[in-house]
Short mmCIF file of C-alpha atoms and ligand atoms in Angstrom, two decimals:
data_model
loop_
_atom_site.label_atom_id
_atom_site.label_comp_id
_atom_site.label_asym_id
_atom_site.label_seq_id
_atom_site.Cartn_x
_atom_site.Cartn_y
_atom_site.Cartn_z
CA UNK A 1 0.00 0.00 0.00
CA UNK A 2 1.46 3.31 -1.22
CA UNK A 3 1.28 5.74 1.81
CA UNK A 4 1.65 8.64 -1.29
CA UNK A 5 -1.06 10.04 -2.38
CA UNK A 6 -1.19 12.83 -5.03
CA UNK A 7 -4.24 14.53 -6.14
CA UNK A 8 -4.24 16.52 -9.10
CA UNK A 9 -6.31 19.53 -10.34
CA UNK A 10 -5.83 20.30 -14.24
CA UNK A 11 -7.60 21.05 -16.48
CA UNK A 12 -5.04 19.98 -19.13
CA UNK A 13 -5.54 16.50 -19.67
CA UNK A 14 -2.46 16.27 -21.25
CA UNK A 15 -0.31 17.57 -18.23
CA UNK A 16 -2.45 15.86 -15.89
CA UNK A 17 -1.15 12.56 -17.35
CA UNK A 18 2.52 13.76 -17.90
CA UNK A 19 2.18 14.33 -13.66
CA UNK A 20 0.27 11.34 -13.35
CA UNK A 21 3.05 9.04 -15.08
CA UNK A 22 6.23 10.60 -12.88
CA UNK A 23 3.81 10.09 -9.47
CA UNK A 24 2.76 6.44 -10.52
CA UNK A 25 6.59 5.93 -10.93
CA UNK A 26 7.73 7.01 -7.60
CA UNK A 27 4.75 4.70 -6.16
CA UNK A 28 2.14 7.73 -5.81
CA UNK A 29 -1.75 6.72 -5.62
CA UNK A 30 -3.23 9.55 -7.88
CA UNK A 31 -6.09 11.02 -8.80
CA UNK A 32 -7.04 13.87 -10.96
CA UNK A 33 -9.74 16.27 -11.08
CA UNK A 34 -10.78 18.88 -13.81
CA UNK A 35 -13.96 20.54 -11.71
CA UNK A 36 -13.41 22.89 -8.65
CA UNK A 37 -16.23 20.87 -6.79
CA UNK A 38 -14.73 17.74 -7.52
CA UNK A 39 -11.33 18.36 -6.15
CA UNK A 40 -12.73 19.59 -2.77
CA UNK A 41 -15.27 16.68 -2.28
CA UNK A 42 -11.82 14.54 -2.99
CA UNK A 43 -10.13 16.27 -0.90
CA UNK A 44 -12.03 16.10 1.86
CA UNK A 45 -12.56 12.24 1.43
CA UNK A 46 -9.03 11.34 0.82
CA UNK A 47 -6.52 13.69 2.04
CA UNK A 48 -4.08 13.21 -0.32
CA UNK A 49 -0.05 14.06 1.07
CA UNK A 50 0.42 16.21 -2.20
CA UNK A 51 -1.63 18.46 -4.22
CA UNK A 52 -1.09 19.84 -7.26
CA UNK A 53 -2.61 22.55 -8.82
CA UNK A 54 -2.79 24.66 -12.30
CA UNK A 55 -3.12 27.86 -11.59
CA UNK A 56 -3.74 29.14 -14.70
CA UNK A 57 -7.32 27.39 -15.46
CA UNK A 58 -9.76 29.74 -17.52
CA UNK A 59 -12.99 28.18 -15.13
CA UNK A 60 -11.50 27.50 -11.93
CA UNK A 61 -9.84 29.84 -9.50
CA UNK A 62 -6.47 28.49 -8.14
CA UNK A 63 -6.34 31.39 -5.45
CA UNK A 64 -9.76 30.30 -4.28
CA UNK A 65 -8.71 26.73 -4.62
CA UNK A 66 -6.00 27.65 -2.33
CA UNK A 67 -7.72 29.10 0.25
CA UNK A 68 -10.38 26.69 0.46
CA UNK A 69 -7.44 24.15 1.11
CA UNK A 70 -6.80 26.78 4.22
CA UNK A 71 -9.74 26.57 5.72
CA UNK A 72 -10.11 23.04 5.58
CA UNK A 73 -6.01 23.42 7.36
CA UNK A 74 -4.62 21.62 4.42
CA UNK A 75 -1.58 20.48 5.36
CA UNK A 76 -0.38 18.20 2.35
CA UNK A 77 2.38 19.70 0.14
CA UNK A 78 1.17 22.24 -2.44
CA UNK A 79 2.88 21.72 -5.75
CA UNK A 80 1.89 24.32 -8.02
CA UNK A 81 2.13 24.62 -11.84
CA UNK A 82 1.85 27.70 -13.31
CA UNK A 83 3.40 29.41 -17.01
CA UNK A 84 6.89 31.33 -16.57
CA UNK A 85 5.84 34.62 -15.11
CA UNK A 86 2.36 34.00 -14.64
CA UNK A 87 0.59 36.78 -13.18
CA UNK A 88 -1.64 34.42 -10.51
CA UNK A 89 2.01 33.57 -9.08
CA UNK A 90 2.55 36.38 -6.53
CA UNK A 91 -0.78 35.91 -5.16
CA UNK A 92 -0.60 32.29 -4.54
CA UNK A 93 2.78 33.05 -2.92
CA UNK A 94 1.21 35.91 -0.58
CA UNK A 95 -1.73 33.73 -0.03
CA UNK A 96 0.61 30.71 1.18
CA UNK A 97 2.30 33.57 3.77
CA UNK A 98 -0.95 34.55 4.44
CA UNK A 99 -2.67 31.63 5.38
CA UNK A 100 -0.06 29.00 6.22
CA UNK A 101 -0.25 27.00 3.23
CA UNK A 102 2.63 24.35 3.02
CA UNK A 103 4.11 24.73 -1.27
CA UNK A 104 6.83 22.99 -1.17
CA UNK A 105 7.73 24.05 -4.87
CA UNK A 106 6.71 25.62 -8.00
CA UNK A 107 6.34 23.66 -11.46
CA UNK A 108 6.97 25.99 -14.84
CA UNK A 109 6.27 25.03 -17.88
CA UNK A 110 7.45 23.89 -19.85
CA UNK A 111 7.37 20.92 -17.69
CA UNK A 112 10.30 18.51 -16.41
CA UNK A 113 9.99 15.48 -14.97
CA UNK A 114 13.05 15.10 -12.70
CA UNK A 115 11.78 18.67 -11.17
CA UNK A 116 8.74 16.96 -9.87
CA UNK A 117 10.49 13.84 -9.11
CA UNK A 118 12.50 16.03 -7.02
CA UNK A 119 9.52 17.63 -5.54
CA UNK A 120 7.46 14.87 -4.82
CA UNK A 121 10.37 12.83 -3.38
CA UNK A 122 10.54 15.80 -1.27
CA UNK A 123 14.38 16.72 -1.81
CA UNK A 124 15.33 19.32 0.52
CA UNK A 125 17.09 21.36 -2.28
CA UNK A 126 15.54 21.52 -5.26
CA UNK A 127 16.40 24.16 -8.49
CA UNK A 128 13.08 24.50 -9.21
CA UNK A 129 13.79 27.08 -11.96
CA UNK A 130 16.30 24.50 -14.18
CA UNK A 131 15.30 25.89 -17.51
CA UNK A 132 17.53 28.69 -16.49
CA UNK A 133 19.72 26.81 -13.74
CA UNK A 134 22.91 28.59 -13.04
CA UNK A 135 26.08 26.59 -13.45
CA UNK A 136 29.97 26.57 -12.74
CA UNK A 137 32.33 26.49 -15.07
CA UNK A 138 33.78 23.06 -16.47
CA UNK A 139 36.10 22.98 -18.58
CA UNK A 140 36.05 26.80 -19.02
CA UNK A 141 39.28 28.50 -17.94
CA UNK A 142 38.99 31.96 -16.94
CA UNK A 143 42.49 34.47 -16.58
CA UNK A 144 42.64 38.15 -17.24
CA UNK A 145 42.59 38.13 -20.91
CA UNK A 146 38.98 35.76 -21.32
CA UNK A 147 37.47 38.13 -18.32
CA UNK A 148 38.76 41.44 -19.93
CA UNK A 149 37.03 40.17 -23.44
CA UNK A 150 34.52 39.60 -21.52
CA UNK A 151 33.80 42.84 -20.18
CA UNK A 152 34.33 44.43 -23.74
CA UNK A 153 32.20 42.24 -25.22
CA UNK A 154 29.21 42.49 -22.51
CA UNK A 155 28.70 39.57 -22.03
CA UNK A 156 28.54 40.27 -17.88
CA UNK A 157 24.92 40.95 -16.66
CA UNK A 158 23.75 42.23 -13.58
CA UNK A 159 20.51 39.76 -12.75
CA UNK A 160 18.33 40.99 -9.72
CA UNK A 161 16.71 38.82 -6.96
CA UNK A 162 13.62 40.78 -4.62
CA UNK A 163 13.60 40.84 -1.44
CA UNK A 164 10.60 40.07 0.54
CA UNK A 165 9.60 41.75 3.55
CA UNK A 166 7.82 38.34 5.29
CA UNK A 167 5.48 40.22 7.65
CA UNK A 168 3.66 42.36 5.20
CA UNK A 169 4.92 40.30 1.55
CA UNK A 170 6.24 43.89 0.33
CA UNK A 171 9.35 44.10 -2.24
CA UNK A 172 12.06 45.61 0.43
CA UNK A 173 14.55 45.90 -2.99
CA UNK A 174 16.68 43.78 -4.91
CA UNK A 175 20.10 42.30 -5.03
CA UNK A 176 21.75 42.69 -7.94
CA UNK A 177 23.83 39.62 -8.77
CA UNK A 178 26.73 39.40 -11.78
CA UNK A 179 26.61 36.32 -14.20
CA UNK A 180 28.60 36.01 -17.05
CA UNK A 181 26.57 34.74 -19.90
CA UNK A 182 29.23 33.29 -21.97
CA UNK A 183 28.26 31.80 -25.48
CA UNK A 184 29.76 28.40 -24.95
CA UNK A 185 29.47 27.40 -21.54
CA UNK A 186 26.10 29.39 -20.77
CA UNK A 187 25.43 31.69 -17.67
CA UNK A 188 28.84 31.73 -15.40
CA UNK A 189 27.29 32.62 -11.39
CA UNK A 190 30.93 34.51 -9.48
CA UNK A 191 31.77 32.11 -7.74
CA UNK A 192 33.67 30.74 -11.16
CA UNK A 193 35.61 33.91 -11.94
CA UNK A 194 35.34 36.72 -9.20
CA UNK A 195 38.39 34.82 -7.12
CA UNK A 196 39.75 35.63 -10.76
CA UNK A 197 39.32 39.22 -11.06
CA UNK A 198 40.55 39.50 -7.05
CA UNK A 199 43.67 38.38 -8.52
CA UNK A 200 43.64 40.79 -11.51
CA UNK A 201 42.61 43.80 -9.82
CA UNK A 202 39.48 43.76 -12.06
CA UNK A 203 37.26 43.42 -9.26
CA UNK A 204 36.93 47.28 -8.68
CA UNK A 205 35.74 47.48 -12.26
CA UNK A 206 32.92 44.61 -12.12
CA UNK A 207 31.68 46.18 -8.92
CA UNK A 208 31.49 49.54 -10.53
CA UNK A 209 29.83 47.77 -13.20
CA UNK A 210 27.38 46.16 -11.19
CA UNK A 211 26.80 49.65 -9.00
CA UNK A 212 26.04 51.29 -12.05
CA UNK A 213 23.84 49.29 -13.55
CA UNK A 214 22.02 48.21 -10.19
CA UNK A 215 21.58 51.59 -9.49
CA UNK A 216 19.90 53.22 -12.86
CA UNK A 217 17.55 49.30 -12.61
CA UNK A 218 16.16 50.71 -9.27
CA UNK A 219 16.14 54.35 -9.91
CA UNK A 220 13.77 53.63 -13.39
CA UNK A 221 11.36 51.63 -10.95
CA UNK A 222 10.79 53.61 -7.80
CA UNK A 223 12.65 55.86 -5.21
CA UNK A 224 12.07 53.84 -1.87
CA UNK A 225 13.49 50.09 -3.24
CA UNK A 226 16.87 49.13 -1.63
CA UNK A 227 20.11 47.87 -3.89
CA UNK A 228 21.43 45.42 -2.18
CA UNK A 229 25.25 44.23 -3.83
CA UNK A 230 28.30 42.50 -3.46
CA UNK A 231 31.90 43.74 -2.19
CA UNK A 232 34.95 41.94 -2.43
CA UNK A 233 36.82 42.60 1.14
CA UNK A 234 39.91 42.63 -1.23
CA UNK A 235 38.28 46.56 -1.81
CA UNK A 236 38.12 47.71 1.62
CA UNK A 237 42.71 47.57 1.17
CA UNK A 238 42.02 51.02 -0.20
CA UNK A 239 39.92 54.35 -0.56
CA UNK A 240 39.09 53.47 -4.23
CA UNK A 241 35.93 51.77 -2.99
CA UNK A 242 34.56 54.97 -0.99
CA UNK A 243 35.16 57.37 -4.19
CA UNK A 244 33.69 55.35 -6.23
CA UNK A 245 30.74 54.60 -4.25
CA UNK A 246 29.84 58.09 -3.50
CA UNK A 247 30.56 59.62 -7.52
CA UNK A 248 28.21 56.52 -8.30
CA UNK A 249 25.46 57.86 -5.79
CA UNK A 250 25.94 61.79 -6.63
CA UNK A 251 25.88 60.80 -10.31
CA UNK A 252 22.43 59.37 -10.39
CA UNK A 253 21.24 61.42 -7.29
CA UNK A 254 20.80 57.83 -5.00
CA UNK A 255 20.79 58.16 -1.36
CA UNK A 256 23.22 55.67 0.31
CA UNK A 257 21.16 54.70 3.38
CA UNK A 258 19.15 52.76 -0.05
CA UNK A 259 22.26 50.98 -1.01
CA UNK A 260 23.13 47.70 1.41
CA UNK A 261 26.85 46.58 0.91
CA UNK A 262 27.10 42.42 1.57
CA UNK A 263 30.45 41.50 2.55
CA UNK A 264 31.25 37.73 3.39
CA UNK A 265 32.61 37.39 6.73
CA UNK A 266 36.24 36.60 5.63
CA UNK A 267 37.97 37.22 9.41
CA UNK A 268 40.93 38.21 7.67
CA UNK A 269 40.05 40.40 5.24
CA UNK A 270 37.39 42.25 8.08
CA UNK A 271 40.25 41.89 10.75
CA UNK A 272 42.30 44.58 10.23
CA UNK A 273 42.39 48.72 11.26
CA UNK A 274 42.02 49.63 7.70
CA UNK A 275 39.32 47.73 6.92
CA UNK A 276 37.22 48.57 10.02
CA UNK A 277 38.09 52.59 9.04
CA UNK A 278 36.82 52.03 5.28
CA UNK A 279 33.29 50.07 6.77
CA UNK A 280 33.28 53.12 9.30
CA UNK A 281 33.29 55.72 6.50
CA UNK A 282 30.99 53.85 4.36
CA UNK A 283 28.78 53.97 7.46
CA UNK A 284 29.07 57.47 7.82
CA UNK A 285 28.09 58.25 4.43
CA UNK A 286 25.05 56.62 4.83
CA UNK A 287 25.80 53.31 3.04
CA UNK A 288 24.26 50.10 4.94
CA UNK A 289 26.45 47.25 5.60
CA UNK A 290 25.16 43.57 5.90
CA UNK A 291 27.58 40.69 6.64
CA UNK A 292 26.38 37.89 3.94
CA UNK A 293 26.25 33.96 4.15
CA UNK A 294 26.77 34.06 8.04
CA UNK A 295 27.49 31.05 9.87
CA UNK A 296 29.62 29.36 7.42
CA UNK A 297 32.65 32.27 7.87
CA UNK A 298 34.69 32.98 11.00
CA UNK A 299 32.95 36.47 11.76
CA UNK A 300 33.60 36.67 15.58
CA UNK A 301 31.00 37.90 18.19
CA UNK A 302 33.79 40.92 18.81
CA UNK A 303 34.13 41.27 15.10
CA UNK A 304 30.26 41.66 14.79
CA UNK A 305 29.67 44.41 17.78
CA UNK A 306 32.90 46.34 16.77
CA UNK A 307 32.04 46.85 13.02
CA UNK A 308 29.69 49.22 11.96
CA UNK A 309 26.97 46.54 10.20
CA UNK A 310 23.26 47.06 9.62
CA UNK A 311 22.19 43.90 8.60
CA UNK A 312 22.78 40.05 8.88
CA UNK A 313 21.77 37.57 5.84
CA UNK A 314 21.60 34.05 7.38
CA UNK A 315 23.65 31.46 4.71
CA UNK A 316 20.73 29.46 2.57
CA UNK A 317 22.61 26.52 3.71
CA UNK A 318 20.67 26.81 6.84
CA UNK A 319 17.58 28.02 5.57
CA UNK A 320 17.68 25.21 2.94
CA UNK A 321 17.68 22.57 5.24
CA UNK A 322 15.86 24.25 8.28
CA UNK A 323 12.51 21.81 7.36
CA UNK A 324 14.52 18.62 8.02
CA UNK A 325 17.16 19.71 10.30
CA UNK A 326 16.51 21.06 14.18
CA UNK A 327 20.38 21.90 14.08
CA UNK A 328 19.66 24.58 11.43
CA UNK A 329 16.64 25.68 13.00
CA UNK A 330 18.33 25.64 16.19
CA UNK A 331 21.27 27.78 14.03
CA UNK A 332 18.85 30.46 12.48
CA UNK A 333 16.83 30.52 15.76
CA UNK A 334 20.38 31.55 17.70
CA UNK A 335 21.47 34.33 14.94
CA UNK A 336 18.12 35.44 14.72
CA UNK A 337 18.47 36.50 18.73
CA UNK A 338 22.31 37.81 18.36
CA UNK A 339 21.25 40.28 15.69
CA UNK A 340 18.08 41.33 17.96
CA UNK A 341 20.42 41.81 20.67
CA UNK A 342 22.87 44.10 18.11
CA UNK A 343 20.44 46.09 16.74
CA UNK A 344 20.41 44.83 13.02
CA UNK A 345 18.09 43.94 10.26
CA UNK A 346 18.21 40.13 9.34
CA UNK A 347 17.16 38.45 5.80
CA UNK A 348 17.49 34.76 4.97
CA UNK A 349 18.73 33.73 1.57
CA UNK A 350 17.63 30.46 -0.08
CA UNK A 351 13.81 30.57 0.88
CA UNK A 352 12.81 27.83 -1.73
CA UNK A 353 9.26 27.04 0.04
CA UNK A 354 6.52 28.56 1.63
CA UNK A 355 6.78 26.60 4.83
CA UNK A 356 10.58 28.28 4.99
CA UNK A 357 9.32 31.51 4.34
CA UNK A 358 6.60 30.99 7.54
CA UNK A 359 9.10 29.56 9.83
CA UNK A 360 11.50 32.13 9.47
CA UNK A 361 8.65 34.56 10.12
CA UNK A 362 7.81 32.91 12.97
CA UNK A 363 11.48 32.78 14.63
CA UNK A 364 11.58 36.27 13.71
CA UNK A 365 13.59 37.39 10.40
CA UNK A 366 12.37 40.11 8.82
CA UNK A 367 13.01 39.62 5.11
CA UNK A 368 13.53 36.76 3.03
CA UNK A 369 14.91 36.31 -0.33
CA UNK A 370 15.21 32.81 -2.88
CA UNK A 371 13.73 30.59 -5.45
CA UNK A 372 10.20 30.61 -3.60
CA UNK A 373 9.74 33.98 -4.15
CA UNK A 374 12.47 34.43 -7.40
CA UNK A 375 15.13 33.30 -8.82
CA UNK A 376 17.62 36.37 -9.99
CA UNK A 377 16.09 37.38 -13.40
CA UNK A 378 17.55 40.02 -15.71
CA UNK A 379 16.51 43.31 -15.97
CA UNK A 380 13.32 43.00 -17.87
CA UNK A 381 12.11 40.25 -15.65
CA UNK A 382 12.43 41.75 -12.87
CA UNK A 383 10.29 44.35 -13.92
CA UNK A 384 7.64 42.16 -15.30
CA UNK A 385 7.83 39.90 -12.02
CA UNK A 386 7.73 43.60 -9.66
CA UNK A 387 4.97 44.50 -11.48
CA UNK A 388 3.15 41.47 -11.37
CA UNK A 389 3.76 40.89 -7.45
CA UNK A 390 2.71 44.65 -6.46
CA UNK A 391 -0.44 44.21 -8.78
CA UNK A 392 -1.49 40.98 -6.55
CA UNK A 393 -0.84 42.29 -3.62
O1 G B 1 26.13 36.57 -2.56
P1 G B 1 25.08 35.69 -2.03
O2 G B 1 25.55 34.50 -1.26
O3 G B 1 24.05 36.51 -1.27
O4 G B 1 24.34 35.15 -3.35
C1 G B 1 23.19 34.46 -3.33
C2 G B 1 23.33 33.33 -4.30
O5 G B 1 22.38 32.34 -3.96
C3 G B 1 23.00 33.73 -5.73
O6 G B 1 23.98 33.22 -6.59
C4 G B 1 21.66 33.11 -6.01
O7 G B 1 21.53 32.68 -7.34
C5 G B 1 21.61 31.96 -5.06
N1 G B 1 20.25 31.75 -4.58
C6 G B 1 19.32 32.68 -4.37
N2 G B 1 18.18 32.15 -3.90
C7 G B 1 18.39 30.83 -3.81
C8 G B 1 17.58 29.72 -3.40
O8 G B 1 16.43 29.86 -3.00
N3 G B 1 18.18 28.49 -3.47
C9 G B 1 19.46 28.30 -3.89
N4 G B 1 19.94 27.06 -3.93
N5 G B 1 20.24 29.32 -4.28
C10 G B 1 19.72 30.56 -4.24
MN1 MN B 2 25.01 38.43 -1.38
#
């Protein structure tokens, strides 16, 4: 006897089966259901472990669907599949915050069958967005003269995740994230050459890159979203970073206190006078400071109260695996109540689900930011998915 039960509501016959085929594999009892009516009466009779639901059904209402399944304190696992950028997406997200509601991933289409493999077998990390899945380089060598052409050739992007206030669902602002889309080996994420342009001394140019562009992105949208981006600790050796920052700012008339600066907690790097004097004159010129993946670094407790930060962004590692591990609940719960006790802002990174995104609400972090809510999109997309989410809300 299969303890898995999957019930499905689509009124696609021909996805319904494509679902139907990967559950049956992975031993899933399943039913499917094209009416509204239907689904609830089966619902009620069978509480199925998994749902899943189109959203985008011309006679059925998925948000009503949805928070039917509330009232009734649904608490299988909420798979839902929806087109790339749908519209109904933000306010099946905000109704998930809103009301509890356990989806435990989102399904694009065009479909793929080891996504909802992954889903259904409940993997606790799952790139749910693998039609544009980031990679590291392979066989790809990168040195000064492939990341120079590189540059000249544009071929770096800035792509922007939102951040989610996870009390009220509101867009706090976006961090703007550098990929390399390189014609052979396809989107490059940082990790594979910014250890690269350390070396090089490119790095001040990419972050002025990156500042640039991130700043004009959020400037053409509104004047109260935040810029969240990344700084190398190799730039805080000299004043470069601080002129730079501020021409940036006075060039396009941005006020610091909206840029955030993430540094990674590199004890070294932080650990000396010069460093702490640059973060203190960033500070004083308004810029916000947030120390980035924390807990998997070496940032001391004395490090933390002696620098000037604003902000601490819990590692996704943790928040990845919070659901299945009381060590990294027990982890975020801990950092949640050392930032209280400092005074400063937290977000969590890697919020793939909604049940993440209500837990960390619940131990307290303010704002949360991953694949649940968005992967990083380019600029376009991230002005079609802002205007879809503030529409819903
Ligand atoms: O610099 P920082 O560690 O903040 O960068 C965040 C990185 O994490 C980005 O490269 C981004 O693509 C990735 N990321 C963002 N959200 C998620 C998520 O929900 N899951 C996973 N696995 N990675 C994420
Ligand atoms: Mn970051």
């Amino acid at each position: 006897m299969s303890t898995n039960t999957l019930l499905i509501l689509d009124d696609d016959d021909q996805l319904a089966s494509m679902i139907m085929e990967e559950a049956i594999q992975l031993d899933f009892e399943v039913k499917h259901c094209t009416d509204g009516r239907q689904f609830m009466d089966t619902f009620i009779a069978w509480k199925p472990s998994h749902v899943a639901i189109d959203l985008v059904m011309p006679s059925i209402d998925g948000i009503e669907i949805l928070k039917m399944l509330a009232r009734l304190d649904c608490r299988s696992s909420i798979i839902l599949t929806s087109g790339i950028g749908s519209a109904m997406l933000p306010l099946a997200q905000i109704t998930a915050l809103e009301h509890e509601l356990n989806i435990c991933g989102i399904l694009h289409q065009p479909f793929l069958p080891h996504l909802l493999q992954k889903l259904l077998a409940n993997h606790p990390s799952v790139d749910l967005h693998a039609p544009h899945s980031e990679h590291a380089a392979s066989t790809l060598t990168i040195d000064q003269a492939s990341l120079e052409q590189a540059i000249a050739q544009q071929q770096l992007k800035v792509f922007y995740q939102p951040q989610i206030e996870l009390f009220t669902g509101e867009v706090m602002g976006f961090e703007a994230l550098l990929r390399w889309q390189h014609p052979q080996y396809g989107i490059q994420l940082p990790e594979a050459f910014i250890h690269v342009a350390e070396q090089t001394g490119q790095i001040e140019a990419l972050t002025e890159c990156v500042i640039v562009a991130g700043i004009q992105f959020i400037q053409s949208i509104n004047n109260t979203l935040t810029l969240s981006v990344n700084i190398s600790a190799k730039s805080l050796h000299n004043d470069r970073l601080i002129v730079m920052l501020e021409q940036a700012c006075q060039r396009f008339a941005f006020d610091p206190s909206r840029m955030i600066l993430e540094l990674t907690e590199t004890a070294t790097m932080l650990d000396t006078r010069q460093a702490e004097q640059i973060l203190g004159h960033l500070r004083e010129l308004g810029f916000k400071l947030s120390i980035d993946d924390f807990g998997t670094g070496y940032s001391s407790m004395a490090q933390l109260a002696n620098l000037p930060f604003t902000e601490l962004k819990i590692d996704k590692s943790f928040v990845m695996t919070m659901e299945n591990s009381s060590k990294s609940r027990k982890v975020i719960a801990s950092t949640l109540k050392l930032a209280e006790s400092l005074g400063l802002e937290t977000i969590a990174e890697g919020v793939e689900n909604s049940l993440a995104a209500i837990g960390l609400r619940e131990l307290g972090c303010r704002y949360g930011q991953g694949y649940f809510f968005a992967r990083p999109m380019d600029e376009t997309a991230s002005r079609v998915w802002l205007m879809h989410w503030n529409n819903q809300r």
